[in-house]
Short mmCIF file of C-alpha atoms in Angstrom, two decimals:
data_model
loop_
_atom_site.label_atom_id
_atom_site.label_comp_id
_atom_site.label_asym_id
_atom_site.label_seq_id
_atom_site.Cartn_x
_atom_site.Cartn_y
_atom_site.Cartn_z
CA MET A 1 100.46 251.06 92.58
CA LYS A 2 99.09 253.25 95.27
CA LEU A 3 97.08 256.39 94.37
CA THR A 4 97.05 259.10 97.08
CA CYS A 5 94.97 262.19 96.51
CA ILE A 6 96.84 264.93 98.36
CA HIS A 7 94.13 267.45 97.40
CA LYS A 8 91.79 268.05 94.46
CA ASP A 9 94.58 269.34 92.28
CA LEU A 10 97.37 266.96 93.26
CA ALA A 11 97.77 263.13 93.34
CA GLN A 12 100.77 261.04 94.36
CA LEU A 13 101.27 257.72 92.55
CA THR A 14 103.60 255.23 94.24
CA PHE A 15 105.04 252.20 92.69
CA LEU A 16 106.77 249.25 94.40
CA GLY A 17 106.32 251.26 97.60
CA ILE A 18 109.08 253.70 97.00
CA SER A 19 109.03 255.41 93.52
CA ASN A 20 106.75 258.43 93.16
CA CYS A 21 105.37 260.41 90.29
CA TYR A 22 102.78 263.15 90.56
CA LEU A 23 99.65 264.42 88.70
CA VAL A 24 99.25 268.05 89.00
CA ARG A 25 96.01 269.58 87.74
CA GLU A 26 96.13 272.60 85.40
CA SER A 27 93.24 274.39 83.60
CA ASP A 28 93.58 272.07 80.52
CA GLY A 29 94.33 268.75 82.24
CA PHE A 30 97.30 267.29 84.21
CA THR A 31 101.01 267.85 84.25
CA LEU A 32 102.77 264.60 85.05
CA VAL A 33 105.92 265.15 87.10
CA ASP A 34 108.29 262.26 86.41
CA CYS A 35 107.54 258.88 84.85
CA THR A 36 108.59 256.33 87.44
CA ILE A 37 109.79 252.83 86.48
CA SER A 38 109.16 251.11 83.20
CA GLY A 39 105.83 249.46 82.45
CA GLN A 40 103.54 251.77 84.32
CA ALA A 41 102.05 253.94 81.57
CA ALA A 42 98.57 252.31 81.52
CA LYS A 43 98.21 252.75 85.20
CA ILE A 44 99.24 256.44 85.14
CA ILE A 45 96.93 257.16 82.23
CA GLN A 46 94.10 255.49 84.02
CA SER A 47 94.78 257.25 87.21
CA ALA A 48 94.55 260.63 85.32
CA GLN A 49 91.17 259.50 83.75
CA GLU A 50 89.70 258.49 87.10
CA LEU A 51 90.68 261.86 88.51
CA GLY A 52 88.79 263.53 85.62
CA GLY A 53 91.45 264.77 83.15
CA SER A 54 93.98 263.86 80.57
CA ILE A 55 97.80 264.22 80.76
CA ARG A 56 98.81 267.29 78.71
CA ARG A 57 102.47 267.65 79.57
CA ILE A 58 105.25 265.54 81.15
CA LEU A 59 107.94 267.29 83.35
CA LEU A 60 111.09 265.43 84.25
CA THR A 61 113.23 266.23 87.25
CA HIS A 62 116.29 264.27 85.93
CA ALA A 63 117.06 261.25 83.61
CA HIS A 64 117.48 258.36 85.99
CA LEU A 65 115.74 255.02 85.34
CA ASP A 66 113.24 255.41 88.15
CA HIS A 67 112.14 258.79 86.89
CA ILE A 68 111.83 258.24 83.06
CA GLY A 69 111.12 254.56 83.01
CA SER A 70 107.68 254.89 81.48
CA LEU A 71 108.35 257.95 79.37
CA ASP A 72 108.49 256.26 75.99
CA GLN A 73 105.35 254.27 76.64
CA LEU A 74 103.46 257.23 77.82
CA HIS A 75 104.49 259.27 74.83
CA ALA A 76 103.42 256.49 72.53
CA GLN A 77 99.91 256.06 74.20
CA LEU A 78 99.22 259.75 74.78
CA GLY A 79 100.28 261.08 71.47
CA PRO A 80 101.57 264.70 71.05
CA VAL A 81 102.12 265.98 74.51
CA ASP A 82 104.77 268.49 75.71
CA VAL A 83 107.72 266.65 77.18
CA ALA A 84 110.18 268.97 79.25
CA ILE A 85 113.57 268.45 81.04
CA SER A 86 116.31 270.88 81.89
CA GLN A 87 118.53 272.08 79.20
CA ARG A 88 121.51 270.66 81.11
CA GLU A 89 119.97 267.17 81.63
CA ALA A 90 118.58 266.82 78.13
CA PRO A 91 121.58 264.97 76.71
CA PHE A 92 121.45 262.47 79.69
CA LEU A 93 117.98 261.58 78.34
CA HIS A 94 119.87 260.20 75.26
CA LYS A 95 122.78 258.63 76.99
CA ASP A 96 125.23 261.47 76.52
CA LEU A 97 126.95 261.75 79.84
CA SER A 98 129.44 264.27 78.90
CA LEU A 99 130.47 266.72 81.55
CA ARG A 100 131.11 270.35 81.00
CA PRO A 101 134.56 271.93 81.79
CA ASP A 102 133.10 273.99 84.66
CA GLU A 103 131.52 270.90 86.40
CA PRO A 104 133.14 268.50 88.78
CA GLN A 105 134.83 265.83 86.65
CA HIS A 106 133.67 262.65 88.17
CA LYS A 107 131.36 260.31 86.30
CA PRO A 108 127.54 260.67 86.91
CA LYS A 109 126.12 257.87 89.04
CA GLY A 110 123.00 255.82 88.75
CA SER A 111 121.25 254.27 85.68
CA PHE A 112 120.58 256.40 82.62
CA PRO A 113 118.89 254.11 80.27
CA GLY A 114 117.90 256.90 77.78
CA ALA A 115 114.76 257.28 75.90
CA LYS A 116 113.55 257.45 72.25
CA THR A 117 111.26 260.45 73.20
CA ARG A 118 112.65 263.72 72.29
CA PRO A 119 111.77 266.77 74.64
CA THR A 120 109.69 269.39 73.24
CA HIS A 121 110.96 271.95 75.74
CA THR A 122 114.38 272.29 77.43
CA LEU A 123 114.05 274.30 80.64
CA THR A 124 116.28 277.01 82.28
CA ASP A 125 116.44 278.07 85.89
CA GLY A 126 113.55 280.36 86.90
CA GLU A 127 111.34 279.52 83.96
CA LEU A 128 107.51 278.86 84.44
CA PHE A 129 106.17 275.74 82.87
CA GLY A 130 102.50 275.60 83.45
CA SER A 131 102.01 276.67 87.06
CA LEU A 132 105.45 275.26 88.05
CA ARG A 133 108.62 277.29 88.59
CA CYS A 134 111.75 275.57 87.46
CA ILE A 135 114.64 275.48 89.94
CA PHE A 136 118.13 274.29 88.92
CA THR A 137 119.38 272.01 91.69
CA PRO A 138 122.49 270.11 90.48
CA GLY A 139 124.14 267.54 92.64
CA HIS A 140 122.14 264.25 92.35
CA THR A 141 122.79 264.74 88.59
CA PRO A 142 124.45 267.62 86.79
CA GLY A 143 120.99 268.82 85.39
CA HIS A 144 118.51 268.09 88.20
CA PHE A 145 115.60 270.43 88.40
CA CYS A 146 112.96 270.90 91.14
CA PHE A 147 109.64 272.52 90.59
CA LEU A 148 107.54 274.73 92.69
CA ASP A 149 103.74 275.07 92.22
CA GLU A 150 103.37 278.74 92.79
CA ARG A 151 99.63 278.18 93.51
CA ASP A 152 99.97 276.32 96.68
CA GLY A 153 103.62 276.20 97.43
CA THR A 154 104.19 272.45 96.81
CA LEU A 155 107.84 271.76 96.00
CA PHE A 156 108.35 268.66 93.56
CA ALA A 157 111.81 267.83 94.68
CA GLY A 158 112.79 264.85 92.65
CA ASP A 159 115.91 263.36 94.16
CA ALA A 160 117.18 266.66 95.62
CA LEU A 161 115.58 265.36 98.77
CA MET A 162 113.95 262.16 99.93
CA SER A 163 111.31 261.54 102.48
CA VAL A 164 111.52 257.78 103.45
CA GLY A 165 111.25 257.89 107.22
CA GLY A 166 110.97 261.63 107.36
CA LEU A 167 112.68 264.34 105.25
CA HIS A 168 116.35 263.60 104.46
CA LEU A 169 119.22 265.10 102.34
CA VAL A 170 119.88 262.73 99.55
CA THR A 171 123.33 262.59 100.71
CA ALA A 172 122.41 261.34 104.26
CA PRO A 173 119.46 258.83 103.67
CA PRO A 174 118.33 256.47 106.31
CA TRP A 175 120.41 253.27 106.62
CA TYR A 176 117.62 251.25 105.26
CA PHE A 177 117.29 253.09 102.02
CA PRO A 178 120.74 254.05 100.70
CA LEU A 179 119.96 254.00 97.02
CA PRO A 180 119.59 257.81 96.37
CA LYS A 181 122.98 258.57 97.89
CA GLY A 182 124.49 255.78 95.80
CA GLY A 183 123.17 257.41 92.66
CA THR A 184 124.36 261.00 93.51
CA TRP A 185 126.93 262.41 91.35
CA ASP A 186 128.21 265.25 93.56
CA CYS A 187 127.39 265.36 97.26
CA PRO A 188 128.64 268.95 97.99
CA LEU A 189 126.56 270.31 95.17
CA ALA A 190 123.47 268.25 96.19
CA ASP A 191 123.78 269.75 99.69
CA ALA A 192 124.08 273.23 98.36
CA SER A 193 121.16 272.80 96.17
CA ALA A 194 119.02 271.52 99.02
CA LYS A 195 119.91 274.54 101.15
CA ARG A 196 119.03 276.80 98.27
CA LEU A 197 115.53 275.36 98.30
CA LEU A 198 114.86 277.25 101.54
CA ASP A 199 114.81 280.44 99.57
CA TYR A 200 111.52 279.30 97.85
CA LYS A 201 109.77 278.69 101.27
CA PRO A 202 107.84 275.51 100.24
CA LYS A 203 104.71 274.88 102.19
CA SER A 204 104.86 271.16 101.33
CA ILE A 205 107.45 268.77 99.64
CA ALA A 206 106.69 265.98 97.19
CA THR A 207 109.80 263.78 96.67
CA GLY A 208 110.62 261.02 94.27
CA HIS A 209 110.89 258.59 97.18
CA GLY A 210 108.89 258.64 100.40
CA ARG A 211 105.65 260.26 101.77
CA PHE A 212 104.29 263.68 101.07
CA ILE A 213 105.66 266.26 103.53
CA THR A 214 103.01 268.74 104.71
CA ASN A 215 105.19 270.89 107.03
CA GLY A 216 107.64 271.62 104.19
CA LEU A 217 109.39 274.81 105.24
CA GLN A 218 109.74 273.70 108.86
CA ALA A 219 111.04 270.28 107.90
CA LEU A 220 113.48 271.66 105.38
CA ALA A 221 114.61 274.38 107.75
CA ARG A 222 115.41 271.80 110.37
CA LEU A 223 117.45 269.84 107.77
CA VAL A 224 119.58 272.52 106.22
CA GLY A 225 119.00 275.77 108.28
#
């Protein structure tokens, strides 16, 4: 695991060199954005402690394996913490991959291992969770959400975008890291969601895969503008 302190209120935790989760400092401790791959709970908890706080809530961008892998282990070790996922994605957390009549009717891609943990909150578009604004960004999965920290303009993009070798659309990854596209359910929706993120004018972008992007708005505008 690699721990990168972006600034005093934000740390990036990277596993196997490619899978990120984030510790976002709030007034009462940390919000953990995504739970990376399985078996990493102890390292995540230790990282929060080393940074001077405890994890108070867990926020999930979507229910793929590399974003919920350590959820059950974290929940067991942390005790009663808030766990939130989008209202649309919540069934996927428990392996119900049913599609709604108004959605594209092709099977969701990628691994949805499910979890025993039940969310305490199901989120809707525009809702505020802690300091993070919830943004509905379907495409990679039907219920994918991004989160904007309104204090400093950091966008937690999950797999709506990726930043391996620079910022990329998840539908157009670099040739040497094709996995996010392979796990994307609906590419036109994913591209439309990425374009919508311009409306939020992110100052920086934290993705599920790749480095932290400091020139967020400029990089995103070049990509989708």
